[in-house]
Short mmCIF file of C-alpha atoms in Angstrom, two decimals:
data_model
loop_
_atom_site.label_atom_id
_atom_site.label_comp_id
_atom_site.label_asym_id
_atom_site.label_seq_id
_atom_site.Cartn_x
_atom_site.Cartn_y
_atom_site.Cartn_z
CA MET A 323 -58.38 -21.29 -33.78
CA ALA A 324 -59.80 -18.70 -31.40
CA GLU A 325 -57.36 -16.15 -30.09
CA THR A 326 -56.64 -16.43 -26.38
CA ALA A 327 -56.37 -13.24 -24.37
CA LEU A 328 -53.73 -12.96 -21.67
CA PRO A 329 -54.74 -11.77 -18.20
CA ILE A 330 -53.23 -8.36 -17.59
CA ASP A 331 -51.61 -9.45 -14.32
CA ARG A 332 -49.54 -12.01 -16.22
CA LEU A 333 -48.23 -9.40 -18.60
CA ARG A 334 -47.18 -6.79 -16.08
CA GLY A 335 -43.51 -6.80 -15.28
CA ARG A 336 -41.57 -4.50 -13.02
CA GLY A 337 -40.41 -0.93 -12.93
CA LEU A 338 -37.67 0.17 -15.31
CA THR A 339 -35.27 3.04 -14.94
CA PRO A 340 -33.72 4.34 -18.19
CA ALA A 341 -29.92 4.16 -18.32
CA SER A 342 -29.99 7.11 -20.70
CA ASP A 343 -32.38 10.03 -20.69
CA PRO A 344 -34.64 9.76 -23.76
CA ARG A 345 -35.60 13.41 -23.44
CA SER A 346 -32.05 14.69 -23.67
CA GLY A 347 -30.92 12.13 -26.23
CA ALA A 348 -27.99 11.16 -24.00
CA GLN A 349 -26.38 8.02 -25.35
CA ALA A 350 -23.74 5.75 -23.88
CA LYS A 351 -21.24 4.55 -26.46
CA GLY A 352 -22.04 1.08 -27.68
CA SER A 353 -25.32 0.99 -25.82
CA SER A 354 -28.82 1.22 -27.12
CA PRO A 355 -30.42 4.53 -26.14
CA GLY A 356 -33.31 3.85 -23.85
CA SER A 357 -31.73 0.71 -22.41
CA CYS A 358 -32.79 0.18 -18.87
CA LYS A 359 -31.89 -1.04 -15.45
CA LEU A 360 -34.65 -3.33 -14.29
CA ARG A 361 -36.02 -3.97 -10.83
CA PRO A 362 -36.73 -6.35 -9.25
CA ARG A 363 -38.27 -9.04 -11.48
CA SER A 364 -36.56 -10.50 -14.52
CA PRO A 365 -38.35 -11.54 -17.73
CA CYS A 366 -36.31 -14.75 -17.41
CA GLU A 367 -38.30 -15.74 -14.32
CA GLY A 368 -41.10 -18.17 -15.00
CA GLN A 369 -44.63 -16.80 -14.81
CA GLY A 370 -46.56 -20.03 -15.31
CA GLY A 371 -49.65 -20.54 -17.43
CA ARG A 372 -50.25 -22.31 -20.70
CA PRO A 373 -48.67 -21.06 -23.92
CA VAL A 374 -50.68 -19.09 -26.44
CA ASN A 375 -50.52 -20.11 -30.09
CA THR A 376 -50.73 -17.18 -32.50
CA ALA A 377 -50.04 -19.15 -35.66
CA GLU A 378 -53.48 -18.43 -37.11
CA GLY A 379 -53.55 -14.88 -38.36
CA GLY A 380 -50.16 -14.12 -36.87
CA ARG A 381 -51.69 -11.84 -34.23
CA CYS A 382 -49.91 -10.97 -31.03
CA PRO A 383 -51.45 -12.66 -27.96
CA ALA A 384 -51.17 -9.39 -26.03
CA GLU A 385 -53.19 -7.44 -28.58
CA GLY A 386 -55.86 -5.38 -26.92
CA VAL A 387 -54.23 -5.51 -23.50
CA GLY A 388 -53.99 -2.03 -22.05
CA VAL A 389 -50.92 -0.58 -20.36
CA ARG A 390 -51.68 1.62 -17.39
CA PRO A 391 -49.80 4.92 -17.33
CA GLY A 392 -46.77 4.81 -15.09
CA THR A 393 -46.51 1.01 -15.08
CA ALA A 394 -44.05 -1.25 -16.89
CA MET A 395 -44.67 -4.60 -18.49
CA ALA A 396 -42.16 -7.35 -19.15
CA ALA A 397 -42.73 -9.60 -22.11
CA ALA A 398 -44.47 -12.70 -20.81
CA PRO A 399 -43.00 -16.09 -21.73
CA GLU A 400 -46.10 -16.61 -23.91
CA LEU A 401 -44.92 -13.85 -26.23
CA ARG A 402 -41.58 -15.52 -26.82
CA GLU A 403 -43.38 -18.81 -27.40
CA ALA A 404 -45.70 -17.09 -29.86
CA LEU A 405 -42.71 -15.64 -31.73
CA GLU A 406 -41.02 -19.03 -31.90
CA GLN A 407 -44.25 -20.62 -33.18
CA ARG A 408 -44.59 -17.97 -35.87
CA LEU A 409 -41.02 -18.61 -37.03
CA ARG A 410 -41.70 -22.34 -37.17
CA ASP A 411 -44.86 -21.73 -39.18
CA LEU A 412 -42.76 -19.75 -41.67
CA GLY A 413 -40.21 -22.57 -41.85
CA ILE A 414 -37.47 -20.35 -40.46
CA ALA A 415 -34.57 -22.05 -38.69
CA THR A 416 -33.02 -20.21 -35.75
CA VAL A 417 -30.22 -20.60 -33.21
CA THR A 418 -30.58 -19.19 -29.71
CA ALA A 419 -28.22 -18.54 -26.82
CA GLU A 420 -29.62 -18.05 -23.31
CA HIS A 421 -27.66 -15.63 -21.11
CA PRO A 422 -28.07 -13.29 -18.13
CA GLU A 423 -30.01 -10.05 -18.61
CA VAL A 424 -28.00 -7.58 -20.66
CA PHE A 425 -28.65 -3.88 -21.05
CA THR A 426 -25.78 -2.68 -23.27
CA VAL A 427 -23.81 -4.01 -26.20
CA GLU A 428 -20.75 -4.27 -23.94
CA GLU A 429 -22.66 -6.51 -21.55
CA MET A 430 -24.09 -8.62 -24.35
CA MET A 431 -21.04 -9.37 -26.47
CA PRO A 432 -19.13 -11.64 -24.03
CA HIS A 433 -22.17 -13.93 -23.97
CA VAL A 434 -22.65 -14.09 -27.74
CA GLN A 435 -19.17 -13.68 -29.23
CA HIS A 436 -19.24 -17.35 -30.22
CA MET A 437 -22.25 -16.59 -32.45
CA LYS A 438 -20.67 -15.43 -35.70
CA GLY A 439 -22.52 -12.90 -37.80
CA GLY A 440 -24.15 -9.49 -37.48
CA HIS A 441 -25.24 -8.50 -33.98
CA SER A 442 -27.64 -5.62 -33.58
CA LYS A 443 -28.77 -2.75 -31.42
CA ASN A 444 -32.21 -1.19 -31.63
CA LEU A 445 -33.52 2.33 -31.06
CA PHE A 446 -37.24 2.99 -30.51
CA LEU A 447 -37.90 6.55 -31.67
CA LYS A 448 -40.75 8.98 -32.12
CA ASP A 449 -41.29 11.63 -34.78
CA LYS A 450 -42.38 14.56 -32.63
CA LYS A 451 -44.02 16.39 -35.55
CA LYS A 452 -46.07 13.60 -37.15
CA LYS A 453 -46.32 11.50 -33.97
CA GLY A 454 -45.11 8.38 -35.77
CA PHE A 455 -42.97 5.64 -34.22
CA TRP A 456 -39.77 4.20 -35.65
CA LEU A 457 -37.73 1.13 -34.76
CA VAL A 458 -34.17 1.58 -36.00
CA THR A 459 -32.13 -1.64 -36.18
CA LEU A 460 -28.38 -1.20 -36.62
CA LEU A 461 -25.14 -3.13 -36.49
CA HIS A 462 -24.18 -3.33 -32.84
CA ASN A 463 -21.17 -1.01 -33.25
CA ARG A 464 -22.85 1.56 -35.49
CA GLN A 465 -22.88 5.15 -34.23
CA ILE A 466 -25.50 7.44 -35.75
CA ASN A 467 -26.69 11.00 -35.32
CA LEU A 468 -30.45 11.34 -34.86
CA THR A 469 -30.52 14.70 -36.64
CA ASP A 470 -28.85 13.18 -39.71
CA LEU A 471 -31.17 10.17 -39.56
CA ALA A 472 -34.24 12.42 -39.41
CA LYS A 473 -33.04 14.18 -42.56
CA LYS A 474 -32.52 10.84 -44.33
CA LEU A 475 -36.08 9.88 -43.47
CA GLY A 476 -37.45 13.20 -44.69
CA LEU A 477 -38.61 14.21 -41.21
CA GLY A 478 -36.67 17.44 -40.93
CA SER A 479 -33.86 18.31 -38.58
CA GLY A 480 -34.43 17.63 -34.90
CA ASN A 481 -37.73 15.79 -35.29
CA LEU A 482 -36.60 12.38 -34.00
CA ARG A 483 -36.40 11.66 -30.31
CA PHE A 484 -36.46 8.60 -28.08
CA ALA A 485 -39.99 7.39 -27.44
CA ASP A 486 -41.28 6.77 -23.94
CA GLU A 487 -41.40 3.25 -22.60
CA ASN A 488 -45.18 3.05 -22.35
CA SER A 489 -45.37 3.61 -26.11
CA MET A 490 -43.04 0.68 -26.76
CA LEU A 491 -44.98 -1.51 -24.35
CA GLU A 492 -48.18 -0.61 -26.15
CA LYS A 493 -46.86 -1.08 -29.70
CA LEU A 494 -44.33 -3.92 -29.35
CA LYS A 495 -45.20 -5.51 -25.96
CA VAL A 496 -41.60 -5.32 -24.73
CA GLY A 497 -39.94 -2.99 -22.24
CA GLN A 498 -36.90 -0.86 -22.87
CA GLY A 499 -33.73 -2.91 -23.00
CA CYS A 500 -35.64 -5.57 -24.97
CA ALA A 501 -36.32 -3.61 -28.17
CA THR A 502 -36.22 -5.98 -31.14
CA PRO A 503 -37.55 -6.15 -34.70
CA LEU A 504 -38.77 -9.65 -33.85
CA ALA A 505 -41.50 -7.92 -31.81
CA LEU A 506 -43.03 -6.44 -34.96
CA PHE A 507 -45.52 -9.30 -35.11
CA CYS A 508 -47.19 -7.54 -32.16
CA ASP A 509 -47.44 -4.20 -33.96
CA GLN A 510 -50.63 -3.21 -35.74
CA GLY A 511 -49.01 -1.03 -38.39
CA LYS A 512 -48.06 1.81 -36.03
CA VAL A 513 -44.27 1.33 -36.14
CA ARG A 514 -42.00 1.82 -39.16
CA LEU A 515 -38.80 -0.19 -39.37
CA VAL A 516 -35.46 1.26 -40.47
CA LEU A 517 -32.74 -1.30 -41.21
CA ASP A 518 -29.00 -0.89 -41.47
CA ALA A 519 -28.17 -2.29 -44.92
CA ALA A 520 -24.97 -3.77 -43.50
CA LEU A 521 -27.03 -6.33 -41.59
CA LEU A 522 -28.53 -7.63 -44.82
CA GLU A 523 -25.67 -7.10 -47.25
CA GLY A 524 -22.61 -7.61 -45.06
CA GLY A 525 -22.14 -11.27 -45.93
CA HIS A 526 -23.36 -12.43 -42.51
CA GLU A 527 -24.44 -16.04 -42.23
CA LYS A 528 -26.82 -14.97 -39.46
CA VAL A 529 -28.10 -11.78 -37.87
CA TYR A 530 -29.01 -11.62 -34.18
CA PHE A 531 -31.76 -10.06 -32.08
CA HIS A 532 -33.44 -10.47 -28.70
CA PRO A 533 -36.46 -12.86 -28.91
CA MET A 534 -38.83 -10.71 -26.76
CA THR A 535 -36.41 -10.85 -23.81
CA ASN A 536 -32.93 -9.53 -23.07
CA CYS A 537 -32.09 -12.88 -21.46
CA ALA A 538 -31.50 -14.50 -24.85
CA THR A 539 -30.15 -13.79 -28.34
CA MET A 540 -31.62 -15.40 -31.46
CA GLY A 541 -29.97 -15.73 -34.87
CA LEU A 542 -31.48 -16.33 -38.30
CA SER A 543 -30.30 -15.81 -41.84
CA PRO A 544 -30.61 -12.29 -43.29
CA ASP A 545 -33.02 -13.56 -45.96
CA ASP A 546 -35.20 -15.29 -43.36
CA PHE A 547 -35.14 -12.21 -41.16
CA LEU A 548 -36.37 -10.06 -44.03
CA ARG A 549 -39.03 -12.66 -44.84
CA PHE A 550 -40.21 -12.60 -41.22
CA VAL A 551 -40.37 -8.80 -41.17
CA ARG A 552 -42.44 -8.68 -44.35
CA SER A 553 -44.75 -11.39 -43.02
CA THR A 554 -45.72 -8.96 -40.26
CA GLY A 555 -46.86 -6.41 -42.83
CA HIS A 556 -43.84 -4.13 -42.47
CA ASP A 557 -41.86 -2.93 -45.48
CA PRO A 558 -38.50 -1.85 -44.03
CA ILE A 559 -36.63 1.29 -45.03
CA ILE A 560 -33.08 0.12 -45.75
CA ILE A 561 -30.31 2.69 -45.31
CA HIS A 562 -26.67 2.39 -46.40
CA PHE A 563 -25.01 4.21 -43.52
CA ASP A 564 -21.51 3.26 -44.71
CA GLU A 565 -21.91 5.45 -47.79
CA ASP A 566 -21.81 8.51 -45.51
CA THR A 567 -18.26 7.69 -44.44
CA LYS A 568 -16.79 7.23 -47.91
#
């Protein structure tokens, strides 16, 4: 099946204003650094157009679409549909809850507390020395120190910082506030994934992530999640953060 390109005007979203300053590393407790306040258009709003099937080859329908400097881009509905199709092709069962836009863990939890399992938060980071990108996926209530994390990853002290939004739009096709490991099917090997071992080994029936939009939360089994990640060509780095507190 030939890949269908998306018109750029259907992929552009709206401006985003970071709720925390990625340059300073400021972080609100319980929130994902780099979360955003969005204006004025929501990714939940319909944008029309026919869906794009990326089952063949597993390639992201937005691949090759440029992001103009200084502009933001919301994930088009086609990207969520492409993700859902990929999961179906892998035989992965999911459960999904639709909810209003959420930008912090505190805002999210009242809408998903009925979904039992491991909820997550995600940090999109950049290694300032080697210019690599990292998606760090943690239990929703996990607090980490970026300096300590950089040392664990062998990057040296102080070499991890929050990446700019245009980089995330380019690599993962989602804006800040929507960071998710489920977007890795859009990445072409530029992003490394770091996983909190507690998500995989905590006895959770399901683990939960945004499906290309912060207007919904999707759950799948830890084994299926890991299978999905590896199907995208990413071999995650799994870290046991709890061992540091013992």
